[in-house]
Amino acid sequence: MGVEEQQSGLENPPEAGILPEAVVKTLDSGYQDAHAERRASATAASTSSNAPSAFAANGTGVLYPPSERGHIRDSWKHLMRWSRAWRTAGENGTSVMGRLEKVVVFGGGSFGTAMACALARQKSDLNVTLLLRDPYVCKGINEQHVNTRYLKEYVLPSNVVATTSSLEAIQGAQYAIHAVPVQHSRAFLKGIADVLPPDVPIISVSKGLEMGTGKMMSEVIPSALGRRQPAAFLSGPSFAKEIMDLRPTGVVAASKDKKLAREMQCLFASPYLRVNITTDVTGVEICGALKNVLALAAGIVEGLDLGNNAMAALVAQGCAEIRWLAEKMGANSATVSGLSGLGDIMLTCYGSLSRNRSVGVRLGKGEALADILASSSQVAEGVATAGVVVSLARTYRVSLPVLTAVAQVLDGALSPKEAVYEIMNLPQIEES
């Protein structure tokens, strides 16, 4: 695949040490339960004179011809053999989680809190420390196990703690998860540079481009710290609330150091969190940034009530624009069509929990941007990123009509309706 994004390659099971042992055992238990349920369903189906197969009996599918059913089952058996080999490799390997004692999380917003909980659930004696600014929020986490500002409806694991002291938070940590919004990351990282050891990997979950410089987090981190630091980037279609609810989620861990990417896979992979890996850091980061701008456009179309046809056309055009710029910047096209690209685009453009989409909806309904931002405690990174994207497009000589139109709307140069009219009246072109 070029960039080694681990998806479904059946020929080569991953090397040992991919999954923590506890996760492997949980998966085995889940597989046994699933197989028992399937066998019971098949047995019930076989006793019914009106149901010649389990497909027809349980109402979950159609009755395929025997040859097609054979192909389906053979393909599934092949997939399950590969899966068992993969899980055995993880069980026999050395667990990164087994050696882990402490992780620090920079930032206690929704996603930082969700990541802290995801790790804390993996190992009950793991110290997961949130570094926050607000002592009141720290008190709520430490005494009541509740983040009183974000995701307040959830009780956090008891091994999630919080502090306002950077020294206390970072001391002894083996990994640092960076969940500070991009526009505040440089100042934050400069403030902890003297406390953070140079060998502690930073795992950034912040998505966006820095205003004024156009830099991605992979560039901001070493620039702000004044040195090179091991770094990985976690991205993909992942709402914090659904991670907290243990709903199945897939993300991508990106690092130029494949060993570090695999460590991220070991840390976060669970029965409800799937982690692919890639070395295409640029692709993962630029997709994670630009999808927020496209989500603003999708929200505007929704707010204007322009219909499903318009939404599909807009998102398809936006996907093409993201691919054009990403490839010009050196990204792999497979990344754009994968979890951290198309997957994240779909979630952010269509998901009801998307902050950027929600801002776009309100813009489409006629609200002023200043009023929208003032009424929200959540950061919509697409607002800051839109102007940076236009600058990047000029640098790389790429035409991005939809993403540029979003920047025009945010800047007050066009109304949402005018932007749609102008986009629809661009020259008719050949599909590319």
Tab-separated table of C-alpha atoms in Angstrom, residues 67-211:
chain	number	residue	atom	x	y	z
A	67	SER	CA	-22.662	-21.803	-5.055
A	68	GLU	CA	-22.805	-18.218	-3.815
A	69	ARG	CA	-23.386	-19.337	-0.243
A	70	GLY	CA	-20.314	-21.544	-0.505
A	71	HIS	CA	-18.190	-18.648	-1.722
A	72	ILE	CA	-19.479	-16.409	1.059
A	73	ARG	CA	-18.715	-18.944	3.766
A	74	ASP	CA	-15.295	-19.846	2.359
A	75	SER	CA	-14.338	-16.170	2.243
A	76	TRP	CA	-15.513	-15.688	5.815
A	77	LYS	CA	-13.570	-18.731	7.039
A	78	HIS	CA	-10.428	-17.354	5.374
A	79	LEU	CA	-10.960	-14.024	7.126
A	80	MET	CA	-11.474	-15.727	10.500
A	81	ARG	CA	-8.309	-17.845	10.088
A	82	TRP	CA	-6.316	-14.673	9.495
A	83	SER	CA	-7.996	-13.016	12.484
A	84	ARG	CA	-7.150	-15.907	14.813
A	85	ALA	CA	-3.512	-15.854	13.659
A	86	TRP	CA	-3.378	-12.105	14.255
A	87	ARG	CA	-4.786	-12.422	17.776
A	88	THR	CA	-2.420	-15.278	18.579
A	89	ALA	CA	0.515	-13.109	17.485
A	90	GLY	CA	-0.665	-10.412	19.882
A	91	GLU	CA	-1.092	-12.907	22.718
A	92	ASN	CA	2.406	-14.316	22.266
A	93	GLY	CA	4.084	-10.930	21.929
A	94	THR	CA	5.292	-8.368	24.440
A	95	SER	CA	2.570	-5.985	25.544
A	96	VAL	CA	3.345	-2.268	25.519
A	97	MET	CA	0.434	-1.776	27.901
A	98	GLY	CA	1.971	-4.228	30.351
A	99	ARG	CA	5.003	-1.963	30.804
A	100	LEU	CA	2.970	1.214	31.040
A	101	GLU	CA	2.577	3.020	34.368
A	102	LYS	CA	1.608	6.612	33.562
A	103	VAL	CA	0.249	8.691	30.680
A	104	VAL	CA	-0.314	12.447	30.735
A	105	VAL	CA	-3.074	14.095	28.693
A	106	PHE	CA	-2.638	17.762	27.771
A	107	GLY	CA	-6.085	19.363	27.752
A	108	GLY	CA	-9.357	18.283	29.303
A	109	GLY	CA	-11.833	19.012	26.538
A	110	SER	CA	-14.225	16.398	25.190
A	111	PHE	CA	-11.690	14.485	23.141
A	112	GLY	CA	-8.881	14.703	25.677
A	113	THR	CA	-11.247	13.344	28.315
A	114	ALA	CA	-12.416	10.551	26.009
A	115	MET	CA	-8.833	9.525	25.225
A	116	ALA	CA	-7.959	9.525	28.918
A	117	CYS	CA	-10.894	7.231	29.636
A	118	ALA	CA	-10.084	4.936	26.716
A	119	LEU	CA	-6.595	4.357	28.124
A	120	ALA	CA	-7.723	4.141	31.749
A	121	ARG	CA	-10.166	1.364	30.867
A	122	GLN	CA	-7.347	-0.664	29.326
A	123	LYS	CA	-5.491	-1.078	32.615
A	124	SER	CA	-6.969	-0.391	36.046
A	125	ASP	CA	-3.640	0.477	37.703
A	126	LEU	CA	-2.530	2.850	34.929
A	127	ASN	CA	-2.145	6.453	36.113
A	128	VAL	CA	-3.809	8.729	33.548
A	129	THR	CA	-3.284	12.383	34.489
A	130	LEU	CA	-5.081	15.281	32.811
A	131	LEU	CA	-3.163	18.577	32.764
A	132	LEU	CA	-5.771	21.354	33.010
A	133	ARG	CA	-5.963	25.094	33.634
A	134	ASP	CA	-9.116	25.173	35.756
A	135	PRO	CA	-8.679	24.057	39.404
A	136	TYR	CA	-12.463	23.712	39.755
A	137	VAL	CA	-12.564	21.126	36.948
A	138	CYS	CA	-9.583	19.343	38.532
A	139	LYS	CA	-11.449	19.142	41.823
A	140	GLY	CA	-14.494	17.624	40.147
A	141	ILE	CA	-12.399	14.957	38.450
A	142	ASN	CA	-10.362	14.086	41.539
A	143	GLU	CA	-13.223	14.071	44.045
A	144	GLN	CA	-16.319	13.129	42.044
A	145	HIS	CA	-14.762	11.504	38.946
A	146	VAL	CA	-16.679	13.931	36.735
A	147	ASN	CA	-15.427	16.524	34.248
A	148	THR	CA	-17.793	19.325	35.208
A	149	ARG	CA	-17.238	21.197	31.937
A	150	TYR	CA	-17.128	18.542	29.204
A	151	LEU	CA	-18.922	15.195	28.995
A	152	LYS	CA	-20.309	15.922	32.453
A	153	GLU	CA	-22.908	13.146	32.149
A	154	TYR	CA	-20.188	10.471	32.429
A	155	VAL	CA	-18.436	9.071	35.499
A	156	LEU	CA	-14.715	8.801	34.733
A	157	PRO	CA	-12.602	5.776	35.699
A	158	SER	CA	-11.067	6.146	39.156
A	159	ASN	CA	-7.530	6.011	37.707
A	160	VAL	CA	-8.125	9.250	35.765
A	161	VAL	CA	-6.859	12.192	37.833
A	162	ALA	CA	-6.238	15.866	37.108
A	163	THR	CA	-3.849	18.647	38.086
A	164	THR	CA	-2.946	22.195	37.098
A	165	SER	CA	0.763	21.548	37.733
A	166	SER	CA	2.714	20.696	34.580
A	167	LEU	CA	5.565	19.263	36.659
A	168	GLU	CA	3.243	16.974	38.616
A	169	ALA	CA	1.380	15.880	35.482
A	170	ILE	CA	4.418	15.123	33.329
A	171	GLN	CA	6.736	13.603	35.930
A	172	GLY	CA	7.045	9.867	35.300
A	173	ALA	CA	4.800	9.871	32.215
A	174	GLN	CA	5.849	7.518	29.421
A	175	TYR	CA	3.557	9.059	26.788
A	176	ALA	CA	1.926	12.477	26.400
A	177	ILE	CA	-1.400	12.839	24.599
A	178	HIS	CA	-1.777	16.344	23.180
A	179	ALA	CA	-5.438	17.426	23.030
A	180	VAL	CA	-4.978	21.212	23.142
A	181	PRO	CA	-6.680	23.088	20.245
A	182	VAL	CA	-4.253	23.822	17.415
A	183	GLN	CA	-4.458	27.609	17.739
A	184	HIS	CA	-3.330	27.421	21.388
A	185	SER	CA	-0.809	24.610	20.981
A	186	ARG	CA	2.319	26.661	20.308
A	187	ALA	CA	1.988	28.750	23.473
A	188	PHE	CA	1.112	25.687	25.539
A	189	LEU	CA	4.064	23.629	24.287
A	190	LYS	CA	6.494	26.492	24.854
A	191	GLY	CA	5.272	26.631	28.434
A	192	ILE	CA	6.053	22.970	29.142
A	193	ALA	CA	9.203	22.595	27.017
A	194	ASP	CA	11.539	22.651	30.017
A	195	VAL	CA	9.462	20.083	31.927
A	196	LEU	CA	8.767	17.564	29.161
A	197	PRO	CA	11.663	15.088	28.685
A	198	PRO	CA	12.875	14.987	25.058
A	199	ASP	CA	12.337	11.225	24.786
A	200	VAL	CA	8.647	11.177	25.797
A	201	PRO	CA	6.523	10.650	22.670
A	202	ILE	CA	3.746	13.151	22.012
A	203	ILE	CA	0.554	11.684	20.568
A	204	SER	CA	-1.382	14.563	19.031
A	205	VAL	CA	-5.144	14.315	18.579
A	206	SER	CA	-5.470	18.011	17.643
A	207	LYS	CA	-6.744	18.638	14.106
A	208	GLY	CA	-6.225	21.839	12.162
A	209	LEU	CA	-3.681	24.259	10.717
A	210	GLU	CA	-2.022	27.054	12.657
A	211	MET	CA	-3.184	30.522	11.675
